mmCIF file of C-alpha atoms in Angstrom:
data_model
loop_
_atom_site.group_PDB
_atom_site.id
_atom_site.type_symbol
_atom_site.label_atom_id
_atom_site.label_comp_id
_atom_site.label_asym_id
_atom_site.label_seq_id
_atom_site.Cartn_x
_atom_site.Cartn_y
_atom_site.Cartn_z
ATOM 1 C CA SER A 264 -0.086 0.113 0.061
ATOM 2 C CA ALA A 265 1.157 3.609 -0.702
ATOM 3 C CA ASP A 266 -0.076 7.033 -0.212
ATOM 4 C CA ASN A 267 0.871 9.817 -2.493
ATOM 5 C CA GLY A 268 4.083 8.007 -3.482
ATOM 6 C CA THR A 269 5.167 5.213 -5.841
ATOM 7 C CA MET A 270 4.529 1.768 -5.249
ATOM 8 C CA SER A 271 6.865 -0.632 -7.731
ATOM 9 C CA PHE A 272 5.966 -4.138 -8.709
ATOM 10 C CA GLY A 273 9.035 -6.023 -9.909
ATOM 11 C CA PHE A 274 7.136 -9.326 -10.847
ATOM 12 C CA ILE A 275 3.685 -10.138 -10.532
ATOM 13 C CA ASP A 276 3.284 -14.168 -10.782
ATOM 14 C CA ASP A 277 0.720 -16.505 -9.592
ATOM 15 C CA SER A 278 2.145 -19.691 -11.188
ATOM 16 C CA SER A 279 0.167 -21.835 -9.116
ATOM 17 C CA SER A 280 -3.093 -21.970 -10.397
ATOM 18 C CA GLY A 281 -4.093 -18.548 -12.509
ATOM 19 C CA ALA A 282 -7.093 -18.721 -10.159
ATOM 20 C CA HIS A 283 -6.476 -15.654 -7.967
ATOM 21 C CA SER A 284 -6.900 -11.961 -8.846
ATOM 22 C CA LEU A 285 -5.450 -8.637 -8.532
ATOM 23 C CA SER A 286 -7.034 -5.441 -8.400
ATOM 24 C CA LEU A 287 -5.355 -1.935 -8.373
ATOM 25 C CA ASN A 288 -6.771 1.497 -7.721
ATOM 26 C CA SER A 289 -4.494 4.569 -7.897
ATOM 27 C CA GLY A 290 -7.031 7.237 -7.871
ATOM 28 C CA SER A 291 -5.484 10.089 -9.293
ATOM 29 C CA GLY A 292 -1.977 8.738 -9.489
ATOM 30 C CA SER A 293 -0.508 6.533 -11.815
ATOM 31 C CA ILE A 294 0.241 2.678 -12.023
ATOM 32 C CA THR A 295 3.452 2.050 -13.689
ATOM 33 C CA PHE A 296 4.329 -2.123 -14.318
ATOM 34 C CA LEU A 297 8.205 -2.201 -14.923
ATOM 35 C CA GLU A 298 8.217 -5.837 -15.392
ATOM 36 C CA ALA A 299 6.085 -8.360 -17.299
ATOM 37 C CA VAL A 300 2.656 -8.810 -15.299
ATOM 38 C CA GLY A 301 1.945 -12.444 -14.926
ATOM 39 C CA GLN A 302 4.836 -13.664 -16.912
ATOM 40 C CA SER A 303 4.053 -16.786 -19.132
ATOM 41 C CA VAL A 304 1.468 -18.064 -16.520
ATOM 42 C CA PRO A 305 -1.588 -15.890 -16.447
ATOM 43 C CA ILE A 306 -2.778 -14.337 -13.214
ATOM 44 C CA GLY A 307 -6.537 -14.623 -12.431
ATOM 45 C CA ALA A 308 -8.845 -11.750 -13.073
ATOM 46 C CA PHE A 309 -6.920 -8.589 -13.255
ATOM 47 C CA SER A 310 -8.645 -4.838 -12.846
ATOM 48 C CA VAL A 311 -6.775 -1.676 -13.108
ATOM 49 C CA SER A 312 -8.516 1.594 -12.066
ATOM 50 C CA THR A 313 -7.387 5.547 -12.158
ATOM 51 C CA ASP A 314 -9.400 8.369 -12.357
ATOM 52 C CA SER A 315 -9.200 11.119 -15.280
ATOM 53 C CA SER A 316 -5.968 12.385 -14.203
ATOM 54 C CA GLY A 317 -3.976 8.971 -13.735
ATOM 55 C CA SER A 318 -2.716 6.378 -16.147
ATOM 56 C CA ASP A 319 -1.765 2.877 -15.972
ATOM 57 C CA THR A 320 1.457 2.425 -17.878
ATOM 58 C CA PHE A 321 2.818 -1.311 -18.969
ATOM 59 C CA GLU A 322 6.519 -1.525 -19.382
ATOM 60 C CA GLY A 323 6.436 -5.347 -19.722
ATOM 61 C CA ASN A 324 3.945 -7.985 -21.173
ATOM 62 C CA VAL A 325 0.898 -8.545 -19.570
ATOM 63 C CA TYR A 326 -0.811 -12.183 -19.264
ATOM 64 C CA SER A 327 -4.007 -12.467 -17.281
ATOM 65 C CA GLY A 328 -7.307 -13.785 -16.960
ATOM 66 C CA THR A 329 -10.259 -11.449 -17.994
ATOM 67 C CA PHE A 330 -8.322 -7.963 -18.108
ATOM 68 C CA THR A 331 -10.934 -5.331 -16.888
ATOM 69 C CA LYS A 332 -10.191 -1.534 -16.868
ATOM 70 C CA LEU A 333 -12.014 0.366 -14.675
ATOM 71 C CA GLY A 334 -11.662 3.923 -13.529
ATOM 72 C CA SER A 335 -11.975 7.153 -16.069
ATOM 73 C CA GLY A 336 -7.938 7.182 -16.669
ATOM 74 C CA ASP A 337 -6.196 5.283 -19.642
ATOM 75 C CA ALA A 338 -4.193 2.162 -19.781
ATOM 76 C CA ASP A 339 -1.251 1.902 -22.010
ATOM 77 C CA PHE A 340 0.750 -0.961 -23.217
ATOM 78 C CA GLY A 341 3.312 0.486 -25.377
ATOM 79 C CA SER A 342 5.341 -1.887 -27.427
ATOM 80 C CA TYR A 343 4.465 -4.647 -25.010
ATOM 81 C CA SER A 344 1.715 -7.517 -25.728
ATOM 82 C CA LEU A 345 -1.325 -8.203 -23.800
ATOM 83 C CA THR A 346 -2.577 -11.762 -23.474
ATOM 84 C CA CYS A 347 -5.662 -12.319 -21.787
ATOM 85 C CA THR A 348 -8.842 -14.404 -21.385
ATOM 86 C CA GLY A 349 -11.234 -11.877 -21.830
ATOM 87 C CA LEU A 350 -10.986 -7.793 -22.125
ATOM 88 C CA ALA A 351 -13.790 -5.471 -20.364
ATOM 89 C CA LEU A 352 -13.298 -1.951 -20.894
ATOM 90 C CA ASP A 353 -15.904 -0.908 -18.318
ATOM 91 C CA VAL A 354 -14.697 2.759 -17.699
ATOM 92 C CA GLY A 355 -12.080 4.869 -19.278
ATOM 93 C CA THR A 356 -9.996 4.384 -22.345
ATOM 94 C CA ILE A 357 -6.987 1.904 -23.492
ATOM 95 C CA ASN A 358 -4.498 3.295 -25.865
ATOM 96 C CA ASN A 359 -6.033 6.671 -25.707
ATOM 97 C CA GLY A 360 -2.566 7.840 -27.209
ATOM 98 C CA ALA A 361 -2.977 5.483 -30.266
ATOM 99 C CA THR A 362 0.523 4.710 -29.890
ATOM 100 C CA ASP A 363 0.665 1.166 -28.475
ATOM 101 C CA SER A 364 2.180 -1.118 -30.822
ATOM 102 C CA GLY A 365 2.249 -4.468 -29.578
ATOM 103 C CA ALA A 366 0.420 -7.732 -29.756
ATOM 104 C CA TRP A 367 -2.955 -8.024 -28.190
ATOM 105 C CA THR A 368 -4.236 -11.561 -27.788
ATOM 106 C CA VAL A 369 -7.799 -11.870 -26.367
ATOM 107 C CA ASN A 370 -8.772 -15.681 -26.001
ATOM 108 C CA GLY A 371 -12.043 -14.779 -25.132
ATOM 109 C CA ASN A 372 -14.591 -11.929 -25.561
ATOM 110 C CA VAL A 373 -14.347 -8.149 -25.725
ATOM 111 C CA PHE A 374 -16.691 -5.700 -24.145
ATOM 112 C CA ILE A 375 -16.535 -2.046 -24.865
ATOM 113 C CA ASN A 376 -18.882 -0.213 -22.391
ATOM 114 C CA ASN A 377 -20.822 3.062 -23.207
ATOM 115 C CA GLY A 378 -19.132 5.756 -22.947
ATOM 116 C CA THR A 379 -15.288 4.494 -23.194
ATOM 117 C CA THR A 380 -12.936 4.103 -25.847
ATOM 118 C CA LEU A 381 -10.912 1.443 -26.997
ATOM 119 C CA THR A 382 -8.060 2.427 -29.622
ATOM 120 C CA ALA A 383 -6.517 -0.497 -31.171
ATOM 121 C CA PRO A 384 -2.613 -0.786 -31.492
ATOM 122 C CA THR A 385 -1.116 0.800 -34.628
ATOM 123 C CA SER A 386 -0.647 -0.948 -37.976
ATOM 124 C CA SER A 387 2.747 -2.288 -36.721
ATOM 125 C CA GLY A 388 0.943 -4.300 -33.975
ATOM 126 C CA SER A 389 -1.678 -6.611 -33.996
ATOM 127 C CA MET A 390 -5.224 -7.399 -32.194
ATOM 128 C CA SER A 391 -6.770 -11.123 -32.152
ATOM 129 C CA VAL A 392 -9.918 -12.088 -30.704
ATOM 130 C CA THR A 393 -11.185 -15.835 -30.303
ATOM 131 C CA GLY A 394 -14.470 -14.842 -28.848
ATOM 132 C CA ASN A 395 -17.477 -12.486 -29.214
ATOM 133 C CA TRP A 396 -17.054 -8.837 -29.842
ATOM 134 C CA ALA A 397 -19.679 -6.347 -28.196
ATOM 135 C CA ASN A 398 -19.269 -2.590 -28.715
ATOM 136 C CA SER A 399 -21.192 -0.104 -26.930
ATOM 137 C CA GLY A 400 -18.784 2.504 -26.673
ATOM 138 C CA THR A 401 -16.253 3.758 -29.178
ATOM 139 C CA PHE A 402 -13.518 1.346 -31.107
ATOM 140 C CA VAL A 403 -10.944 3.413 -32.877
ATOM 141 C CA SER A 404 -9.334 1.252 -35.305
ATOM 142 C CA ASN A 405 -5.847 2.888 -35.496
ATOM 143 C CA GLY A 406 -5.289 1.653 -39.331
ATOM 144 C CA GLY A 407 -4.648 -1.718 -37.931
ATOM 145 C CA THR A 408 -6.042 -5.130 -38.365
ATOM 146 C CA VAL A 409 -8.457 -6.962 -36.018
ATOM 147 C CA THR A 410 -8.253 -10.775 -36.635
ATOM 148 C CA PHE A 411 -11.145 -13.045 -35.228
ATOM 149 C CA ASN A 412 -10.145 -16.716 -35.060
ATOM 150 C CA GLY A 413 -13.299 -18.352 -33.946
ATOM 151 C CA THR A 414 -13.275 -21.951 -33.383
ATOM 152 C CA GLY A 415 -16.945 -22.650 -34.412
ATOM 153 C CA ALA A 416 -20.325 -20.950 -35.043
ATOM 154 C CA GLY A 417 -22.105 -18.805 -32.388
ATOM 155 C CA HIS A 418 -19.646 -16.291 -32.347
ATOM 156 C CA THR A 419 -20.990 -12.548 -32.826
ATOM 157 C CA ILE A 420 -19.177 -9.279 -34.050
ATOM 158 C CA ASP A 421 -21.255 -6.273 -32.957
ATOM 159 C CA PRO A 422 -19.174 -3.199 -33.774
ATOM 160 C CA GLY A 423 -21.729 -0.644 -32.536
ATOM 161 C CA SER A 424 -21.357 2.884 -34.244
ATOM 162 C CA SER A 425 -17.498 2.047 -35.041
ATOM 163 C CA SER A 426 -16.080 0.522 -37.957
ATOM 164 C CA PHE A 427 -12.799 -1.777 -38.309
ATOM 165 C CA TYR A 428 -10.090 -0.787 -40.596
ATOM 166 C CA ASP A 429 -9.197 -4.324 -41.734
ATOM 167 C CA LEU A 430 -11.091 -7.249 -40.450
ATOM 168 C CA THR A 431 -10.233 -10.641 -41.004
ATOM 169 C CA VAL A 432 -11.904 -13.710 -39.749
ATOM 170 C CA ASN A 433 -10.174 -17.084 -39.320
ATOM 171 C CA SER A 434 -12.960 -19.633 -38.561
ATOM 172 C CA PRO A 435 -13.319 -23.272 -39.811
ATOM 173 C CA ASP A 436 -16.942 -22.531 -41.152
ATOM 174 C CA GLY A 437 -16.224 -19.274 -42.368
ATOM 175 C CA THR A 438 -18.534 -17.569 -40.001
#
């Protein structure tokens, strides 16, 4: 715990089962991760929260269960990768500066809540999704490709009022 200061995490790992969760709230401060989060073994549910004057900066790859963004601030991954079992943007923004260039792999569903903005990695990065896409907010394509790697019928892509720049669907049945 830290008040009005800096809290540093060197290594966050739950290599036992991936069933534990981690939730951080920096209020008006910032959360900076200097190392990979979850390493090669996903932590369970992972949520970060900052208010409008704060930000979450990841300077290492993130491996998590469902990654949930809370709080009105922004989360940035830079050139690092995000691998998770679901992505839920409940409040705030992800990649608001439109500069993230890493690979984002969502092995599950993407949910963009009303009033939020998810900006895809730049065209030098990538974003792949294996589940459903539900957009009630804003998705900014950022000139990149979003690839849906479905494993069967029944997946839905609801872009809301946003559009994809380059959309690829890889599915055994073509849907």
